[in-house]
CSV table of C-alpha atoms in Angstrom, one decimal:
chain,number,residue,atom,x,y,z
A,1,MET,CA,-10.2,26.9,-85.4
A,2,PRO,CA,-7.4,29.5,-85.4
A,3,SER,CA,-7.1,31.9,-88.3
A,4,SER,CA,-4.6,31.0,-90.9
A,5,GLN,CA,-3.7,34.6,-91.3
A,6,ASP,CA,-0.2,35.6,-90.0
A,7,PRO,CA,-0.7,37.5,-86.7
A,8,LEU,CA,1.8,40.1,-87.9
A,9,GLU,CA,-0.3,40.8,-91.0
A,10,GLN,CA,-3.5,41.6,-89.0
A,11,GLY,CA,-4.8,45.1,-88.4
A,12,ASP,CA,-2.9,47.6,-86.3
A,13,ASP,CA,-5.8,48.7,-84.2
A,14,LEU,CA,-5.8,47.7,-80.5
A,15,GLN,CA,-8.8,45.4,-80.7
A,16,SER,CA,-7.3,43.3,-83.4
A,17,GLN,CA,-4.0,43.0,-81.5
A,18,ARG,CA,-5.9,41.8,-78.5
A,19,ARG,CA,-7.5,39.1,-80.6
A,20,VAL,CA,-4.2,37.8,-81.9
A,21,ARG,CA,-3.7,34.1,-80.9
A,22,LEU,CA,-0.1,33.0,-81.3
A,23,LEU,CA,0.2,29.6,-82.9
A,24,PRO,CA,2.4,26.9,-81.3
A,25,LEU,CA,6.1,27.5,-82.0
A,26,PRO,CA,6.4,24.7,-84.6
A,27,ALA,CA,3.5,26.2,-86.5
A,28,TRP,CA,4.9,29.7,-86.9
A,29,ARG,CA,5.4,30.6,-90.5
A,30,PRO,CA,8.6,32.5,-91.6
A,31,LEU,CA,8.2,36.1,-90.5
A,32,ARG,CA,8.8,39.0,-92.8
A,33,ALA,CA,9.3,41.3,-89.8
A,34,ILE,CA,9.7,40.6,-86.1
A,35,SER,CA,7.4,43.2,-84.5
A,36,SER,CA,6.6,44.1,-81.0
A,37,ILE,CA,3.4,41.9,-81.2
A,38,LEU,CA,5.5,38.7,-81.6
A,39,LEU,CA,8.0,39.6,-79.0
A,40,THR,CA,5.4,40.8,-76.5
A,41,GLU,CA,3.6,37.4,-76.9
A,42,ILE,CA,6.9,35.6,-76.3
A,43,ASP,CA,7.3,37.8,-73.2
A,44,ARG,CA,3.8,36.9,-72.0
A,45,ARG,CA,4.4,33.2,-72.5
A,46,TRP,CA,7.7,33.3,-70.8
A,47,ARG,CA,6.4,35.2,-67.9
A,48,ALA,CA,3.6,32.7,-67.5
A,49,GLY,CA,6.2,30.0,-66.9
A,50,LEU,CA,5.2,27.5,-64.3
A,51,ARG,CA,2.0,29.4,-63.5
A,52,GLY,CA,0.5,28.1,-66.8
A,53,ARG,CA,1.2,24.5,-65.9
A,54,ALA,CA,0.6,24.5,-62.2
A,55,PRO,CA,-2.9,24.6,-60.4
A,56,VAL,CA,-1.8,27.6,-58.3
A,57,SER,CA,-0.1,30.9,-59.0
A,58,TYR,CA,3.7,31.1,-58.9
A,59,GLY,CA,3.6,33.3,-55.9
A,60,TRP,CA,1.9,30.6,-53.8
A,61,LEU,CA,4.5,28.1,-55.1
A,62,VAL,CA,7.2,30.4,-53.7
A,63,VAL,CA,5.4,30.7,-50.4
A,64,GLY,CA,5.1,26.9,-50.3
A,65,LEU,CA,8.8,26.5,-50.9
A,66,GLY,CA,9.5,28.8,-48.0
A,67,VAL,CA,7.1,26.9,-45.7
A,68,MET,CA,8.8,23.6,-46.8
A,69,GLY,CA,12.2,25.0,-45.9
A,70,VAL,CA,11.0,26.1,-42.4
A,71,ALA,CA,9.3,22.7,-41.8
A,72,GLN,CA,12.5,20.9,-42.8
A,73,GLN,CA,14.5,23.0,-40.3
A,74,MET,CA,11.9,22.3,-37.6
A,75,VAL,CA,12.2,18.6,-38.2
A,76,ILE,CA,16.0,18.7,-38.1
A,77,TYR,CA,16.3,20.9,-35.0
A,78,SER,CA,13.6,19.0,-33.1
A,79,ARG,CA,16.0,16.1,-33.0
A,80,TYR,CA,18.7,18.4,-31.6
A,81,ASP,CA,19.3,19.5,-28.1
A,82,PRO,CA,16.2,21.6,-27.2
A,83,ALA,CA,18.2,23.9,-24.9
A,84,LEU,CA,20.8,24.6,-27.6
A,85,SER,CA,18.2,25.0,-30.3
A,86,SER,CA,16.7,27.9,-28.4
A,87,GLU,CA,19.9,29.9,-28.4
A,88,SER,CA,20.1,32.9,-30.8
A,89,ALA,CA,23.6,31.9,-31.9
A,90,ILE,CA,22.2,29.2,-34.3
A,91,PHE,CA,19.1,31.2,-35.4
A,92,PRO,CA,20.8,32.5,-38.6
A,93,LYS,CA,21.5,28.9,-39.7
A,94,ARG,CA,17.8,28.0,-39.4
A,95,VAL,CA,16.7,30.7,-41.8
A,96,VAL,CA,19.4,30.1,-44.5
A,97,LEU,CA,17.6,27.2,-46.2
A,98,PRO,CA,14.1,28.8,-46.3
A,99,LEU,CA,15.6,32.0,-47.6
A,100,LEU,CA,17.6,30.2,-50.3
A,101,LEU,CA,14.5,28.4,-51.5
A,102,VAL,CA,12.5,31.6,-51.7
A,103,TYR,CA,15.3,33.6,-53.2
A,104,LEU,CA,16.1,31.0,-55.9
A,105,ALA,CA,12.5,30.5,-57.0
A,106,THR,CA,11.9,34.3,-57.1
A,107,SER,CA,15.1,34.9,-59.0
A,108,LEU,CA,14.1,32.3,-61.5
A,109,ARG,CA,10.9,34.2,-62.3
A,110,ILE,CA,12.6,37.6,-62.4
A,111,LEU,CA,15.4,36.4,-64.7
A,112,ARG,CA,12.9,35.0,-67.2
A,113,ASN,CA,10.8,38.2,-67.2
A,114,SER,CA,13.7,40.5,-67.5
A,115,THR,CA,15.3,38.5,-70.4
A,116,ALA,CA,12.1,38.5,-72.4
A,117,ARG,CA,11.5,42.2,-71.9
A,118,ALA,CA,15.1,43.1,-72.8
A,119,LEU,CA,14.9,41.1,-76.0
A,120,VAL,CA,11.9,43.2,-77.0
A,121,GLN,CA,13.8,46.4,-76.3
A,122,LEU,CA,17.0,45.3,-78.1
A,123,ARG,CA,15.5,44.3,-81.4
A,124,PRO,CA,15.8,47.8,-83.0
A,125,VAL,CA,19.6,48.0,-82.3
A,126,VAL,CA,20.6,44.5,-83.6
A,127,ARG,CA,21.3,44.7,-87.3
A,128,VAL,CA,20.4,41.2,-88.4
A,129,ASP,CA,17.5,39.9,-90.5
A,130,ASP,CA,14.3,38.6,-88.9
A,131,ALA,CA,15.1,34.9,-89.3
A,132,GLN,CA,18.4,35.2,-87.4
A,133,TYR,CA,16.8,37.2,-84.6
A,134,GLU,CA,13.9,34.8,-84.3
A,135,ALA,CA,16.4,31.9,-84.1
A,136,HIS,CA,18.3,33.6,-81.4
A,137,LEU,CA,15.1,34.2,-79.5
A,138,ARG,CA,14.1,30.6,-79.7
A,139,TRP,CA,17.6,29.4,-78.5
A,140,THR,CA,17.7,31.8,-75.6
A,141,LEU,CA,14.1,31.5,-74.2
A,142,ALA,CA,13.2,27.9,-75.1
A,143,VAL,CA,15.1,26.0,-72.4
A,144,PRO,CA,15.2,22.3,-73.4
A,145,ARG,CA,13.3,20.1,-70.9
A,146,PRO,CA,15.9,17.4,-71.1
A,147,ASP,CA,18.4,19.8,-69.6
A,148,ALA,CA,16.1,20.4,-66.6
A,149,PHE,CA,15.5,16.6,-66.1
A,150,LEU,CA,19.3,16.0,-66.4
A,151,LEU,CA,19.9,18.5,-63.6
A,152,LEU,CA,17.2,16.8,-61.5
A,153,ALA,CA,18.7,13.4,-62.1
A,154,LEU,CA,22.1,14.7,-61.1
A,155,VAL,CA,20.7,16.2,-57.9
A,156,LEU,CA,18.9,13.0,-57.1
A,157,SER,CA,22.0,10.8,-57.6
A,158,LEU,CA,24.1,13.2,-55.5
A,159,ASN,CA,21.7,13.3,-52.6
A,160,ILE,CA,21.1,9.6,-52.5
A,161,GLY,CA,24.8,8.9,-52.8
A,162,LEU,CA,26.0,11.3,-50.2
A,163,TYR,CA,23.3,11.3,-47.5
A,164,VAL,CA,21.7,7.8,-47.9
A,165,VAL,CA,24.5,5.6,-49.1
A,166,GLN,CA,27.5,7.2,-47.4
A,167,GLY,CA,25.6,8.8,-44.5
A,168,MET,CA,27.2,12.2,-44.6
A,169,THR,CA,26.1,15.0,-42.4
A,170,LEU,CA,23.3,17.2,-43.7
A,171,PRO,CA,24.1,20.8,-44.7
A,172,LEU,CA,22.9,23.5,-42.3
A,173,ALA,CA,21.8,20.8,-39.8
A,174,MET,CA,24.3,21.0,-36.9
A,175,ALA,CA,26.3,17.9,-38.0
A,176,GLN,CA,23.2,15.6,-38.1
A,177,THR,CA,22.6,12.8,-40.5
A,178,LEU,CA,19.3,11.6,-42.0
A,179,PRO,CA,17.0,10.3,-39.3
A,180,PRO,CA,16.0,6.6,-39.3
A,181,GLU,CA,12.3,7.4,-39.7
A,182,PRO,CA,11.5,6.9,-43.4
A,183,LEU,CA,8.9,9.8,-43.5
A,184,ALA,CA,11.2,12.3,-41.9
A,185,ALA,CA,14.2,11.2,-43.9
A,186,GLY,CA,12.2,11.4,-47.1
A,187,PHE,CA,10.9,14.9,-46.4
A,188,ILE,CA,14.4,16.2,-45.5
A,189,LEU,CA,15.9,14.6,-48.6
A,190,GLY,CA,13.1,15.9,-50.8
A,191,THR,CA,13.7,19.5,-49.5
A,192,LEU,CA,17.4,19.2,-50.1
A,193,MET,CA,16.7,17.9,-53.7
A,194,MET,CA,14.5,20.8,-54.4
A,195,LEU,CA,17.2,23.2,-53.1
A,196,GLY,CA,19.9,21.5,-55.1
A,197,TRP,CA,17.8,21.5,-58.3
A,198,LEU,CA,16.9,25.2,-57.9
A,199,LEU,CA,20.5,26.0,-57.3
A,200,LEU,CA,21.8,24.2,-60.3
A,201,TYR,CA,19.0,25.4,-62.5
A,202,ILE,CA,19.5,29.1,-61.6
A,203,VAL,CA,23.2,28.7,-62.3
A,204,TYR,CA,22.4,27.0,-65.6
A,205,LEU,CA,19.9,29.7,-66.5
A,206,CYS,CA,22.3,32.5,-65.8
A,207,ALA,CA,25.0,30.7,-67.9
A,208,ARG,CA,22.5,30.1,-70.7
A,209,PHE,CA,21.2,33.7,-70.8
A,210,SER,CA,24.7,35.0,-70.5
A,211,VAL,CA,25.8,33.0,-73.5
A,212,GLY,CA,22.7,34.2,-75.4
A,213,LEU,CA,23.5,37.8,-74.5
A,214,TYR,CA,27.1,37.3,-75.6
A,215,ARG,CA,26.1,35.8,-78.9
A,216,LEU,CA,23.7,38.7,-79.5
A,217,ALA,CA,26.4,41.2,-78.6
A,218,GLN,CA,28.6,39.8,-81.4
A,219,LYS,CA,26.0,40.8,-84.0
A,220,PRO,CA,26.4,44.2,-85.8
A,221,LEU,CA,24.8,46.8,-83.5
A,222,LEU,CA,23.5,50.3,-84.1
A,223,ILE,CA,26.0,52.3,-81.9
A,224,ASN,CA,25.3,55.9,-80.9
A,225,VAL,CA,28.5,57.1,-79.3
A,226,LEU,CA,26.9,60.3,-78.0
A,227,ASP,CA,24.0,58.5,-76.3
A,228,PRO,CA,24.1,54.8,-75.3
A,229,TYR,CA,20.5,54.7,-74.2
A,230,ALA,CA,19.4,52.1,-76.8
A,231,LEU,CA,22.2,49.7,-75.5
A,232,LEU,CA,21.3,50.0,-71.8
A,233,PRO,CA,19.2,46.8,-71.8
A,234,PHE,CA,22.5,44.9,-72.5
A,235,GLY,CA,24.0,46.3,-69.3
A,236,ARG,CA,20.9,45.8,-67.2
A,237,LEU,CA,20.6,42.2,-68.2
A,238,ALA,CA,24.3,41.4,-67.6
A,239,LEU,CA,24.2,43.2,-64.3
A,240,GLN,CA,21.1,41.3,-63.2
A,241,TYR,CA,22.7,37.9,-64.1
A,242,SER,CA,25.7,39.0,-62.0
A,243,LEU,CA,23.7,40.2,-59.1
A,244,THR,CA,21.7,37.0,-59.0
A,245,LEU,CA,24.9,35.1,-58.2
A,246,VAL,CA,26.0,37.9,-55.8
A,247,GLY,CA,22.7,37.6,-53.8
A,248,LEU,CA,23.2,33.8,-53.6
A,249,ILE,CA,26.7,34.2,-52.1
A,250,LEU,CA,25.5,36.9,-49.7
A,251,LEU,CA,22.8,34.6,-48.4
A,252,LEU,CA,25.5,32.2,-47.4
A,253,VAL,CA,28.1,34.6,-46.2
A,254,VAL,CA,26.0,37.0,-44.1
A,255,PRO,CA,23.9,34.5,-41.9
A,256,LEU,CA,26.7,32.0,-41.6
A,257,GLY,CA,29.5,34.5,-40.9
A,258,ARG,CA,32.9,34.9,-42.5
A,259,PRO,CA,34.8,31.9,-43.9
A,260,SER,CA,36.9,30.0,-41.5
A,261,ALA,CA,38.7,27.5,-43.8
A,262,LEU,CA,40.8,27.7,-46.9
A,263,ASP,CA,38.2,26.0,-49.1
A,264,GLU,CA,35.5,28.4,-47.9
A,265,TYR,CA,37.7,31.4,-48.9
A,266,LEU,CA,38.3,29.8,-52.3
A,267,VAL,CA,34.6,29.3,-52.8
A,268,VAL,CA,33.9,33.0,-52.1
A,269,ILE,CA,36.8,34.2,-54.3
A,270,LEU,CA,35.8,31.9,-57.2
A,271,ALA,CA,32.1,32.8,-56.9
A,272,SER,CA,33.0,36.6,-56.8
A,273,LEU,CA,35.1,36.1,-60.0
A,274,GLY,CA,32.2,34.2,-61.5
A,275,SER,CA,29.8,37.1,-60.9
A,276,LEU,CA,32.3,39.5,-62.4
A,277,LEU,CA,32.7,37.4,-65.5
A,278,ALA,CA,28.9,37.1,-65.7
A,279,LEU,CA,28.9,40.9,-66.0
A,280,VAL,CA,31.9,41.4,-68.3
A,281,ILE,CA,31.8,38.5,-70.8
A,282,PRO,CA,28.3,39.0,-72.2
A,283,LEU,CA,29.0,42.7,-72.8
A,284,TRP,CA,32.4,42.3,-74.4
A,285,GLY,CA,31.0,42.4,-77.9
A,286,VAL,CA,29.0,45.6,-77.1
A,287,HIS,CA,32.2,47.1,-75.5
A,288,ARG,CA,34.3,46.3,-78.6
A,289,GLN,CA,31.8,47.8,-81.0
A,290,MET,CA,31.3,51.0,-78.9
A,291,GLN,CA,35.1,51.4,-78.8
A,292,THR,CA,35.3,51.0,-82.5
A,293,ALA,CA,32.6,53.6,-83.2
A,294,LYS,CA,34.2,56.0,-80.7
A,295,GLN,CA,37.6,55.7,-82.5
A,296,GLU,CA,35.9,56.3,-85.9
A,297,MET,CA,34.3,59.5,-84.6
A,298,LEU,CA,37.6,60.7,-83.0
A,299,ALA,CA,39.4,60.0,-86.3
A,300,LYS,CA,36.9,62.1,-88.2
A,301,ILE,CA,37.3,64.9,-85.7
A,302,HIS,CA,41.1,64.6,-86.1
A,303,ASP,CA,40.6,65.1,-89.8
A,304,GLN,CA,38.6,68.2,-89.1
A,305,PHE,CA,41.4,69.6,-86.9
A,306,ARG,CA,43.9,68.8,-89.6
A,307,GLU,CA,41.8,70.8,-92.1
A,308,VAL,CA,41.9,73.8,-89.7
A,309,GLN,CA,45.7,73.4,-89.3
A,310,ASP,CA,46.2,73.1,-93.1
A,311,THR,CA,44.2,76.3,-93.6
A,312,LEU,CA,46.3,78.2,-91.0
A,313,LEU,CA,49.5,76.9,-92.5
A,314,ASP,CA,48.5,78.0,-96.0
A,315,GLY,CA,50.5,81.1,-95.6
A,316,SER,CA,47.8,83.5,-96.8
A,317,ARG,CA,46.6,86.4,-94.6
A,318,PHE,CA,43.2,86.0,-93.0
A,319,GLU,CA,40.5,88.5,-92.3
A,320,LYS,CA,39.2,88.8,-88.8
A,321,ALA,CA,35.9,87.1,-89.7
A,322,GLU,CA,37.8,84.1,-91.2
A,323,LEU,CA,39.9,83.8,-88.0
A,324,ASP,CA,36.8,84.0,-85.9
A,325,ASP,CA,35.2,81.2,-88.0
A,326,LEU,CA,38.2,79.0,-87.6
A,327,SER,CA,38.4,79.7,-83.8
A,328,GLU,CA,34.7,78.9,-83.4
A,329,ARG,CA,35.0,75.7,-85.4
A,330,THR,CA,38.0,74.7,-83.3
A,331,GLU,CA,36.2,75.3,-80.0
A,332,LYS,CA,33.2,73.3,-81.2
A,333,LEU,CA,35.4,70.4,-82.3
A,334,THR,CA,37.2,70.5,-79.0
A,335,ARG,CA,34.0,70.3,-77.0
A,336,LEU,CA,32.7,67.5,-79.2
A,337,ARG,CA,35.9,65.6,-78.8
A,338,LYS,CA,35.8,65.9,-75.0
A,339,HIS,CA,32.2,64.7,-75.0
A,340,ILE,CA,33.2,61.7,-77.0
A,341,TRP,CA,36.2,61.0,-74.8
A,342,ASP,CA,33.9,61.1,-71.7
A,343,ALA,CA,31.3,58.8,-73.2
A,344,PRO,CA,31.2,55.3,-71.7
A,345,ASN,CA,32.7,52.3,-73.5
A,346,TRP,CA,30.3,49.9,-71.9
A,347,PRO,CA,26.4,49.9,-72.2
A,348,PHE,CA,25.9,51.9,-69.0
A,349,LYS,CA,24.9,55.5,-68.7
A,350,THR,CA,28.2,56.9,-67.4
A,351,TRP,CA,31.6,55.7,-66.4
A,352,ALA,CA,30.5,56.0,-62.7
A,353,SER,CA,27.6,53.6,-63.5
A,354,THR,CA,30.1,51.1,-65.0
A,355,LEU,CA,32.3,51.3,-61.9
A,356,ARG,CA,29.3,50.8,-59.6
A,357,ALA,CA,28.3,47.7,-61.6
A,358,VAL,CA,31.8,46.2,-61.2
A,359,LEU,CA,31.9,47.0,-57.5
A,360,ALA,CA,28.4,45.4,-57.1
A,361,ALA,CA,29.7,42.2,-58.8
A,362,LEU,CA,32.5,42.1,-56.3
A,363,ILE,CA,30.4,42.7,-53.1
A,364,PRO,CA,31.0,39.3,-51.6
A,365,LEU,CA,34.7,39.6,-52.0
A,366,ILE,CA,34.7,43.1,-50.6
A,367,LEU,CA,32.5,42.0,-47.7
A,368,VAL,CA,34.9,39.2,-46.7
A,369,ALA,CA,37.9,41.5,-47.0
A,370,LEU,CA,36.2,44.0,-44.7
A,371,GLN,CA,35.4,41.2,-42.2
A,372,GLU,CA,39.0,40.1,-42.3
A,373,GLY,CA,40.2,43.7,-41.8
A,374,VAL,CA,37.9,44.2,-38.8
A,375,LYS,CA,39.1,40.9,-37.3
A,376,PHE,CA,42.7,41.9,-37.8
A,377,TYR,CA,42.1,45.3,-36.2
A,378,VAL,CA,40.3,43.8,-33.2
A,379,ASP,CA,42.7,40.9,-32.6
A,380,TYR,CA,46.0,42.5,-33.2
A,381,LEU,CA,45.5,46.2,-32.7
A,382,LEU,CA,42.9,46.3,-29.9
A,383,GLY,CA,43.9,43.0,-28.3
A,384,PRO,CA,45.5,42.6,-24.9
A,385,SER,CA,49.0,44.0,-24.8
A,386,PRO,CA,51.7,41.4,-24.1
A,387,GLY,CA,52.9,41.1,-20.5
A,388,PRO,CA,56.3,42.4,-19.3
């Protein structure tokens, strides 16, 4: 039988902490203080994820998904022209689907781990009571199962409707449709369903975690204008959500080449804007509070400068020591004001770090623009000159 004593009230020694057994979520009693013990246990549970419910480790599941993707491509390309299938021109298209499966499954695990760890680190800077923070933790980390099943039902209906009922060509399959053999068709369709579900689920998870981070950033925060170190987990999380989407886009753009139609360009542009919004929107509350704190400090320094000015305009004669004190005070205030001006307004180490984060979120758009620039240079500037 588990002990009825609250885990947070047990001894502080290491051995007693190791013996803590966290009760199921509904059985938690109201907490007087959310400590690192509670948050570390949430982190452990969250990192366990699928591994705790599956008969094999999560790493083997990722490997299995990659093998499934390779096998699906082998089934599809075995029905294609063997001579053409051996050409290196179509090799990148063969590896896109296996890479997507491995990337999405790995990113899912990384996102969950990073979010749980960051919430542990951010607790000291969020100025809310324990009940509010616990409620936020529950909402952010406890993804409702009905949402996952709803996404699965959506993917199932789309795959059956598009590829079974309407007979549309398969993605990344050299314009082929489902084969007539039930076993091969079922395997191909099952792989596409897994890919579609992982894709929708990773987008859903990024959106849910971004909303959770945005809501947390709206709470009162302990802002240190001179050193944003305690707020850096905000920036790291938002950047990771953004880069997850960036990596997904690059897996499609790099192997498949530059876009060739208007709708493909629109997809790249909208996806790049989405990755940028995934970086900026969750951090807006932190940015606003950092700016407010900076303006308050600059206002206080302005008052100090005004006191120096009023002293100088007093009309009385000053001794050399008094003038030296005023001069030294002014120099220190000037250096402090410059340091505050140079401090970042976003939860990153420096302004350069902020700029690098923005550029990283726009990598797909920058890559496509460079590809178009190279194509224009080759076609129009290095192309054959017109005849006489």
